């Protein structure tokens, strides 16, 4: 019995050492991965990397990680030719296959999401237009509020307003509720549900051009196809999935 107790104690101690070594190894790997992502993406802050699954060392030996979660900030993209900040960027990577030299990897499946604030979306909107939160009920339907001074919106579309008309319209602000969607090529589309009645007729089509527009967002990972956009109180959230996503070494 004494020998059995000694064996059990040894097993427990060795198990504890293995667990400790495994956790040290995974923490080191997470730190190295975070540093690589920061340098390769030219980020201002270090991302958070969380390697899931236990034990980690056996996953490394098999050269495949069950799941790796990444969250980062300080990312910029280009929307409509304007530089915009992308916040709350997250990626969940599954079945991450590591090459033989441990210099690169491929995620069998990936899910990604990112958010762009209304302030940054307004930078990329047509001249004179501001994009904002449309309220909980309309946001649930994927709608945002597009508004702006009527004269600015029309002149932004190249309309030359006669002085009497411009004086009549000065101070007039219009708003429209636009549904946001993604087309097949990943372009963001805004389409107004309806337009307000204008005090001067004849400019409805030009106003429509100011509030209905498409926005191309560059700078997102090309291997993750954006397929969903939702409206929240703080901005638009984009999400998508990808398969066999290459990860830089």
CSV table of C-alpha atoms in Angstrom, one decimal:
chain,number,residue,atom,x,y,z
A,1,UNK,CA,0.0,0.0,0.0
A,2,UNK,CA,2.8,2.4,0.8
A,3,UNK,CA,4.4,1.7,-2.6
A,4,UNK,CA,1.0,2.4,-4.3
A,5,UNK,CA,0.7,5.7,-2.4
A,6,UNK,CA,4.2,6.7,-3.5
A,7,UNK,CA,3.3,5.9,-7.1
A,8,UNK,CA,0.1,7.9,-6.9
A,9,UNK,CA,2.0,10.9,-5.5
A,10,UNK,CA,4.6,10.7,-8.3
A,11,UNK,CA,1.8,10.5,-10.9
A,12,UNK,CA,0.1,13.6,-9.4
A,13,UNK,CA,3.3,15.5,-9.2
A,14,UNK,CA,4.3,14.6,-12.7
A,15,UNK,CA,0.8,15.5,-13.9
A,16,UNK,CA,1.1,18.9,-12.2
A,17,UNK,CA,4.4,19.5,-13.8
A,18,UNK,CA,3.0,18.6,-17.3
A,19,UNK,CA,0.0,20.9,-16.8
A,20,UNK,CA,2.3,23.8,-15.6
A,21,UNK,CA,4.7,23.2,-18.6
A,22,UNK,CA,1.7,23.0,-21.0
A,23,UNK,CA,0.3,26.4,-19.7
A,24,UNK,CA,3.8,28.0,-19.9
A,25,UNK,CA,4.1,26.8,-23.5
A,26,UNK,CA,0.7,28.0,-24.5
A,27,UNK,CA,1.2,31.4,-22.9
A,28,UNK,CA,4.5,31.8,-24.7
A,29,UNK,CA,2.9,30.8,-28.0
A,30,UNK,CA,0.1,33.3,-27.5
A,31,UNK,CA,2.6,36.1,-26.8
A,32,UNK,CA,4.7,35.3,-29.8
A,33,UNK,CA,1.6,35.1,-32.1
A,34,UNK,CA,0.3,38.4,-30.8
A,35,UNK,CA,3.7,40.1,-31.5
A,36,UNK,CA,3.7,38.7,-35.0
A,37,UNK,CA,0.2,39.9,-35.8
A,38,UNK,CA,1.0,43.3,-34.4
A,39,UNK,CA,4.1,43.7,-36.6
A,40,UNK,CA,2.7,42.2,-39.8
A,41,UNK,CA,-0.5,44.3,-39.6
A,42,UNK,CA,1.3,47.4,-38.4
A,43,UNK,CA,-1.0,47.8,-35.4
A,44,UNK,CA,-0.6,50.4,-32.6
A,45,UNK,CA,-1.6,47.9,-29.9
A,46,UNK,CA,-0.9,44.3,-29.2
A,47,UNK,CA,-3.8,42.0,-30.0
A,48,UNK,CA,-5.2,39.3,-27.6
A,49,UNK,CA,-4.6,35.8,-28.7
A,50,UNK,CA,-6.2,32.8,-26.9
A,51,UNK,CA,-5.3,29.3,-28.0
A,52,UNK,CA,-8.0,26.9,-26.9
A,53,UNK,CA,-7.9,23.3,-26.1
A,54,UNK,CA,-5.9,21.1,-23.7
A,55,UNK,CA,-3.3,19.9,-23.7
A,56,UNK,CA,-1.5,22.4,-26.0
A,57,UNK,CA,1.7,20.5,-26.4
A,58,UNK,CA,-0.1,17.5,-28.0
A,59,UNK,CA,-1.8,19.8,-30.4
A,60,UNK,CA,1.6,21.2,-31.4
A,61,UNK,CA,3.0,17.7,-31.8
A,62,UNK,CA,0.1,17.0,-34.2
A,63,UNK,CA,0.7,20.3,-35.9
A,64,UNK,CA,-3.0,21.3,-35.6
A,65,UNK,CA,-4.6,23.6,-33.1
A,66,UNK,CA,-8.3,23.1,-32.3
A,67,UNK,CA,-9.2,26.8,-32.0
A,68,UNK,CA,-7.4,30.1,-31.8
A,69,UNK,CA,-9.3,33.3,-31.0
A,70,UNK,CA,-7.9,36.7,-31.8
A,71,UNK,CA,-9.2,40.2,-30.9
A,72,UNK,CA,-7.5,43.4,-31.9
A,73,UNK,CA,-7.9,47.1,-32.2
A,74,UNK,CA,-6.0,49.9,-34.1
A,75,UNK,CA,-7.1,48.5,-37.5
A,76,UNK,CA,-7.8,50.9,-40.4
A,77,UNK,CA,-9.6,50.2,-43.6
A,78,UNK,CA,-10.6,52.2,-46.6
A,79,UNK,CA,-14.3,53.0,-47.2
A,80,UNK,CA,-15.3,55.0,-50.2
A,81,UNK,CA,-11.7,56.2,-50.6
A,82,UNK,CA,-11.5,57.5,-47.0
A,83,UNK,CA,-9.5,56.0,-44.2
A,84,UNK,CA,-11.8,54.7,-41.4
A,85,UNK,CA,-11.1,53.1,-38.0
A,86,UNK,CA,-12.3,49.5,-37.6
A,87,UNK,CA,-13.1,48.5,-34.0
A,88,UNK,CA,-14.0,45.3,-32.2
A,89,UNK,CA,-12.2,43.1,-34.7
A,90,UNK,CA,-12.4,39.5,-33.8
A,91,UNK,CA,-11.5,36.2,-35.5
A,92,UNK,CA,-12.2,32.6,-34.4
A,93,UNK,CA,-10.0,30.2,-36.2
A,94,UNK,CA,-10.7,26.5,-36.2
A,95,UNK,CA,-8.5,23.5,-37.2
A,96,UNK,CA,-5.4,25.6,-37.6
A,97,UNK,CA,-2.9,23.4,-39.5
A,98,UNK,CA,0.8,24.4,-38.9
A,99,UNK,CA,3.4,23.7,-41.5
A,100,UNK,CA,6.4,21.5,-40.9
A,101,UNK,CA,8.8,24.4,-40.2
A,102,UNK,CA,6.2,26.2,-37.9
A,103,UNK,CA,6.6,29.3,-40.1
A,104,UNK,CA,3.0,29.5,-41.4
A,105,UNK,CA,-0.5,28.0,-40.8
A,106,UNK,CA,-3.9,27.6,-42.5
A,107,UNK,CA,-7.2,27.7,-40.6
A,108,UNK,CA,-9.6,25.1,-41.9
A,109,UNK,CA,-12.5,27.4,-41.0
A,110,UNK,CA,-12.6,31.0,-39.8
A,111,UNK,CA,-15.3,33.4,-38.5
A,112,UNK,CA,-14.6,37.1,-38.4
A,113,UNK,CA,-16.4,40.3,-37.3
A,114,UNK,CA,-15.6,44.0,-37.2
A,115,UNK,CA,-17.4,47.2,-36.5
A,116,UNK,CA,-17.2,50.7,-38.1
A,117,UNK,CA,-18.7,53.6,-36.2
A,118,UNK,CA,-21.3,55.9,-37.6
A,119,UNK,CA,-18.7,58.8,-37.4
A,120,UNK,CA,-16.4,56.9,-39.7
A,121,UNK,CA,-19.2,55.8,-42.0
A,122,UNK,CA,-20.2,59.5,-42.3
A,123,UNK,CA,-16.6,60.3,-43.5
A,124,UNK,CA,-17.2,58.0,-46.5
A,125,UNK,CA,-20.8,59.1,-47.2
A,126,UNK,CA,-21.7,61.5,-50.1
A,127,UNK,CA,-20.9,65.1,-49.4
A,128,UNK,CA,-23.3,66.6,-46.9
A,129,UNK,CA,-24.7,63.3,-45.6
A,130,UNK,CA,-24.3,62.0,-42.1
A,131,UNK,CA,-25.0,58.4,-41.1
A,132,UNK,CA,-26.4,57.7,-37.7
A,133,UNK,CA,-28.3,55.3,-35.4
A,134,UNK,CA,-32.0,54.9,-36.5
A,135,UNK,CA,-33.3,53.6,-33.1
A,136,UNK,CA,-33.7,50.1,-31.8
A,137,UNK,CA,-36.8,49.2,-33.9
A,138,UNK,CA,-35.3,50.3,-37.2
A,139,UNK,CA,-31.8,49.0,-36.4
A,140,UNK,CA,-33.4,45.5,-35.9
A,141,UNK,CA,-34.5,45.8,-39.5
A,142,UNK,CA,-31.0,46.7,-40.6
A,143,UNK,CA,-31.7,50.4,-41.1
A,144,UNK,CA,-29.6,53.5,-40.4
A,145,UNK,CA,-30.5,57.2,-40.5
A,146,UNK,CA,-29.0,59.3,-43.3
A,147,UNK,CA,-29.5,63.0,-42.9
A,148,UNK,CA,-28.0,66.4,-43.8
A,149,UNK,CA,-28.7,70.0,-44.9
A,150,UNK,CA,-30.8,69.8,-48.1
A,151,UNK,CA,-28.6,72.4,-50.0
A,152,UNK,CA,-25.4,70.5,-49.1
A,153,UNK,CA,-26.9,67.2,-50.2
A,154,UNK,CA,-28.0,68.6,-53.6
A,155,UNK,CA,-24.9,70.6,-54.3
A,156,UNK,CA,-22.8,67.5,-53.4
A,157,UNK,CA,-24.5,65.9,-56.3
A,158,UNK,CA,-23.5,68.7,-58.7
A,159,UNK,CA,-26.8,70.6,-58.5
A,160,UNK,CA,-26.5,74.3,-59.1
A,161,UNK,CA,-29.2,76.0,-57.2
A,162,UNK,CA,-30.6,79.4,-58.3
A,163,UNK,CA,-30.1,82.0,-55.6
A,164,UNK,CA,-33.9,82.3,-54.8
A,165,UNK,CA,-34.2,78.5,-54.5
A,166,UNK,CA,-31.1,78.2,-52.4
A,167,UNK,CA,-32.4,81.0,-50.1
A,168,UNK,CA,-35.7,79.1,-49.8
A,169,UNK,CA,-34.0,75.8,-49.0
A,170,UNK,CA,-31.4,77.3,-46.6
A,171,UNK,CA,-31.7,75.7,-43.2
A,172,UNK,CA,-33.8,72.8,-44.4
A,173,UNK,CA,-32.5,69.5,-43.1
A,174,UNK,CA,-33.8,66.2,-44.5
A,175,UNK,CA,-33.6,62.6,-43.1
A,176,UNK,CA,-34.2,59.2,-44.6
A,177,UNK,CA,-34.1,55.7,-43.2
A,178,UNK,CA,-31.9,53.5,-45.3
A,179,UNK,CA,-31.7,49.7,-45.3
A,180,UNK,CA,-28.1,48.4,-45.3
A,181,UNK,CA,-27.1,45.3,-47.1
A,182,UNK,CA,-24.2,43.5,-48.7
A,183,UNK,CA,-24.3,42.6,-52.4
A,184,UNK,CA,-22.6,39.6,-54.0
A,185,UNK,CA,-19.3,41.3,-54.3
A,186,UNK,CA,-19.2,42.5,-50.7
A,187,UNK,CA,-20.1,46.1,-51.4
A,188,UNK,CA,-22.2,47.8,-48.8
A,189,UNK,CA,-25.5,49.2,-50.1
A,190,UNK,CA,-27.7,51.9,-48.6
A,191,UNK,CA,-31.2,52.2,-49.9
A,192,UNK,CA,-33.7,54.7,-48.5
A,193,UNK,CA,-37.1,53.4,-47.5
A,194,UNK,CA,-38.7,56.6,-48.7
A,195,UNK,CA,-37.8,60.2,-49.3
A,196,UNK,CA,-39.2,63.3,-47.5
A,197,UNK,CA,-41.5,65.7,-49.4
A,198,UNK,CA,-39.3,68.6,-50.6
A,199,UNK,CA,-40.4,72.2,-50.4
A,200,UNK,CA,-39.4,72.7,-54.0
A,201,UNK,CA,-40.3,69.9,-56.5
A,202,UNK,CA,-37.9,68.5,-59.1
A,203,UNK,CA,-35.0,67.6,-57.0
A,204,UNK,CA,-36.2,64.2,-55.7
A,205,UNK,CA,-33.9,62.2,-58.0
A,206,UNK,CA,-30.8,64.1,-57.0
A,207,UNK,CA,-31.7,63.7,-53.4
A,208,UNK,CA,-32.1,60.0,-54.0
A,209,UNK,CA,-28.6,59.8,-55.4
A,210,UNK,CA,-27.3,61.5,-52.2
A,211,UNK,CA,-28.8,59.0,-49.8
A,212,UNK,CA,-28.7,55.9,-51.9
A,213,UNK,CA,-25.1,54.8,-52.5
A,214,UNK,CA,-22.7,52.0,-52.4
A,215,UNK,CA,-19.6,51.7,-50.3
A,216,UNK,CA,-16.6,49.5,-50.9
A,217,UNK,CA,-14.7,48.5,-47.7
A,218,UNK,CA,-11.0,47.6,-48.4
A,219,UNK,CA,-8.5,46.4,-45.8
A,220,UNK,CA,-10.5,43.5,-44.4
A,221,UNK,CA,-8.9,40.0,-44.7
A,222,UNK,CA,-9.5,38.9,-48.2
A,223,UNK,CA,-9.9,35.3,-47.3
A,224,UNK,CA,-12.9,36.0,-45.1
A,225,UNK,CA,-16.0,36.8,-47.2
A,226,UNK,CA,-18.3,39.4,-45.5
A,227,UNK,CA,-21.8,38.0,-45.7
A,228,UNK,CA,-23.8,39.8,-43.0
A,229,UNK,CA,-24.2,43.4,-41.7
A,230,UNK,CA,-26.2,44.5,-38.7
A,231,UNK,CA,-26.9,47.9,-37.2
A,232,UNK,CA,-26.2,48.7,-33.6
A,233,UNK,CA,-26.3,51.8,-31.5
A,234,UNK,CA,-22.6,52.4,-32.0
A,235,UNK,CA,-22.2,51.5,-35.7
A,236,UNK,CA,-22.4,48.8,-38.3
A,237,UNK,CA,-21.1,45.4,-37.5
A,238,UNK,CA,-19.8,43.2,-40.4
A,239,UNK,CA,-19.3,39.5,-40.1
A,240,UNK,CA,-18.2,36.7,-42.4
A,241,UNK,CA,-16.7,33.3,-42.8
A,242,UNK,CA,-13.9,31.6,-44.7
A,243,UNK,CA,-12.4,28.2,-45.3
A,244,UNK,CA,-8.7,27.3,-45.7
A,245,UNK,CA,-7.7,30.7,-44.6
A,246,UNK,CA,-3.9,31.3,-44.8
A,247,UNK,CA,-2.3,32.9,-41.8
A,248,UNK,CA,0.9,34.8,-42.2
A,249,UNK,CA,4.0,33.4,-40.7
